Amino acid sequence: MEIVLLLIITILPIAILSLFIYDMDNEKESLKLLGKLLVSGVLACLIVCFISRILLEMIPSFRINPMEMNILTLLLFSFIGVSLVEEGSKLFFLYMASYEEKEFDYTFDMIVYAV
């Protein structure tokens, strides 16, 4: 029961914000495309978890608590372990799922739905 409550607390703000943004859009994208983007986001999260696990095995200093890392290790961890992997994964899946879609008539649409 506690897990269900945590899931609801986690998903509810995202759902409310998504509905709010979708409602404000004058030229709405199809629900099929938005579902495709949602699935892509889930896949991106799974890939990030997988790649992060590999990085932790390959670079032992990434296993240290970030509060205890020296500045060089923290910079490498931030740029490689966080930025490159997470943002690169999101970009890849967003591109694969929607770049050729004619419904994205504004660049801003892709930015909003990627977030």
CSV table of C-alpha atoms in Angstrom, one decimal:
chain,number,residue,atom,x,y,z
A,1,MET,CA,0.0,0.0,0.0
A,2,GLU,CA,2.9,2.4,0.8
A,3,ILE,CA,4.4,1.8,-2.7
A,4,VAL,CA,1.1,2.7,-4.4
A,5,LEU,CA,0.8,5.9,-2.3
A,6,LEU,CA,4.4,6.8,-3.3
A,7,LEU,CA,3.7,6.2,-7.0
A,8,ILE,CA,0.6,8.4,-6.8
A,9,ILE,CA,2.5,11.2,-5.1
A,10,THR,CA,5.2,10.9,-7.7
A,11,ILE,CA,3.0,10.7,-10.8
A,12,LEU,CA,0.2,13.2,-9.8
A,13,PRO,CA,2.2,16.4,-10.1
A,14,ILE,CA,3.6,15.3,-13.5
A,15,ALA,CA,0.2,14.5,-14.8
A,16,ILE,CA,-1.3,17.8,-13.6
A,17,LEU,CA,1.5,19.8,-15.1
A,18,SER,CA,1.3,17.9,-18.3
A,19,LEU,CA,-2.4,18.4,-18.6
A,20,PHE,CA,-2.0,22.1,-17.9
A,21,ILE,CA,0.7,22.5,-20.6
A,22,TYR,CA,-1.4,20.4,-23.1
A,23,ASP,CA,-4.5,22.5,-22.3
A,24,MET,CA,-2.5,25.8,-23.0
A,25,ASP,CA,-1.3,24.6,-26.4
A,26,ASN,CA,-3.3,26.2,-29.2
A,27,GLU,CA,-2.3,23.7,-31.8
A,28,LYS,CA,-2.4,20.4,-29.9
A,29,GLU,CA,-0.4,17.4,-30.8
A,30,SER,CA,-2.1,14.0,-31.1
A,31,LEU,CA,-2.4,11.8,-28.1
A,32,LYS,CA,-0.8,9.1,-30.1
A,33,LEU,CA,2.4,11.2,-30.4
A,34,LEU,CA,2.3,12.2,-26.8
A,35,GLY,CA,2.0,8.5,-25.8
A,36,LYS,CA,4.9,7.7,-28.1
A,37,LEU,CA,6.9,10.4,-26.3
A,38,LEU,CA,5.9,9.0,-22.9
A,39,VAL,CA,7.1,5.5,-23.9
A,40,SER,CA,10.3,7.0,-25.2
A,41,GLY,CA,10.9,8.8,-21.9
A,42,VAL,CA,10.5,5.5,-20.0
A,43,LEU,CA,12.9,3.8,-22.4
A,44,ALA,CA,15.4,6.7,-21.9
A,45,CYS,CA,15.2,6.2,-18.1
A,46,LEU,CA,15.9,2.5,-18.5
A,47,ILE,CA,18.9,3.1,-20.8
A,48,VAL,CA,20.2,5.7,-18.3
A,49,CYS,CA,20.0,3.2,-15.5
A,50,PHE,CA,21.8,0.6,-17.5
A,51,ILE,CA,24.6,3.0,-18.7
A,52,SER,CA,25.0,4.5,-15.3
A,53,ARG,CA,25.5,1.0,-13.8
A,54,ILE,CA,28.2,0.2,-16.4
A,55,LEU,CA,29.9,3.6,-15.6
A,56,LEU,CA,29.9,2.8,-11.9
A,57,GLU,CA,31.6,-0.5,-12.6
A,58,MET,CA,34.1,1.0,-15.1
A,59,ILE,CA,35.0,4.1,-13.0
A,60,PRO,CA,35.3,3.1,-9.3
A,61,SER,CA,35.7,6.7,-8.2
A,62,PHE,CA,32.1,7.4,-9.3
A,63,ARG,CA,30.9,5.1,-6.5
A,64,ILE,CA,32.0,7.6,-3.9
A,65,ASN,CA,29.3,9.8,-2.3
A,66,PRO,CA,29.4,13.1,-4.4
A,67,MET,CA,29.8,15.1,-1.3
A,68,GLU,CA,33.1,13.4,-0.7
A,69,MET,CA,34.5,13.6,-4.2
A,70,ASN,CA,37.4,15.9,-5.1
A,71,ILE,CA,36.6,18.6,-7.6
A,72,LEU,CA,38.0,16.8,-10.7
A,73,THR,CA,36.1,13.6,-10.0
A,74,LEU,CA,32.9,15.6,-9.3
A,75,LEU,CA,33.3,17.5,-12.6
A,76,LEU,CA,33.8,14.2,-14.5
A,77,PHE,CA,30.9,12.6,-12.7
A,78,SER,CA,28.7,15.6,-13.4
A,79,PHE,CA,29.5,16.0,-17.1
A,80,ILE,CA,29.9,12.3,-18.0
A,81,GLY,CA,27.7,10.5,-15.5
A,82,VAL,CA,24.9,12.9,-15.4
A,83,SER,CA,24.8,15.4,-18.3
A,84,LEU,CA,26.1,13.3,-21.2
A,85,VAL,CA,24.3,10.1,-20.3
A,86,GLU,CA,21.0,11.5,-19.2
A,87,GLU,CA,20.6,14.3,-21.6
A,88,GLY,CA,22.1,12.4,-24.5
A,89,SER,CA,19.6,9.5,-23.9
A,90,LYS,CA,16.7,11.9,-23.8
A,91,LEU,CA,17.8,13.6,-27.0
A,92,PHE,CA,18.3,10.3,-28.8
A,93,PHE,CA,14.8,9.0,-27.9
A,94,LEU,CA,13.1,12.3,-28.5
A,95,TYR,CA,14.8,12.5,-31.9
A,96,MET,CA,13.9,8.8,-32.8
A,97,ALA,CA,10.3,9.2,-31.6
A,98,SER,CA,9.3,12.5,-33.0
A,99,TYR,CA,11.8,14.5,-35.1
A,100,GLU,CA,10.1,13.6,-38.4
A,101,GLU,CA,6.5,14.2,-37.1
A,102,LYS,CA,4.7,16.9,-39.0
A,103,GLU,CA,2.7,17.8,-35.8
A,104,PHE,CA,5.8,19.4,-34.3
A,105,ASP,CA,5.4,22.7,-36.2
A,106,TYR,CA,7.3,24.7,-33.7
A,107,THR,CA,10.7,24.0,-32.1
A,108,PHE,CA,9.3,25.0,-28.8
A,109,ASP,CA,6.9,22.0,-29.0
A,110,MET,CA,9.8,19.6,-28.8
A,111,ILE,CA,11.4,21.5,-25.9
A,112,VAL,CA,8.1,21.5,-23.9
A,113,TYR,CA,7.3,17.8,-24.5
A,114,ALA,CA,10.9,16.8,-23.9
A,115,VAL,CA,10.8,18.3,-20.4
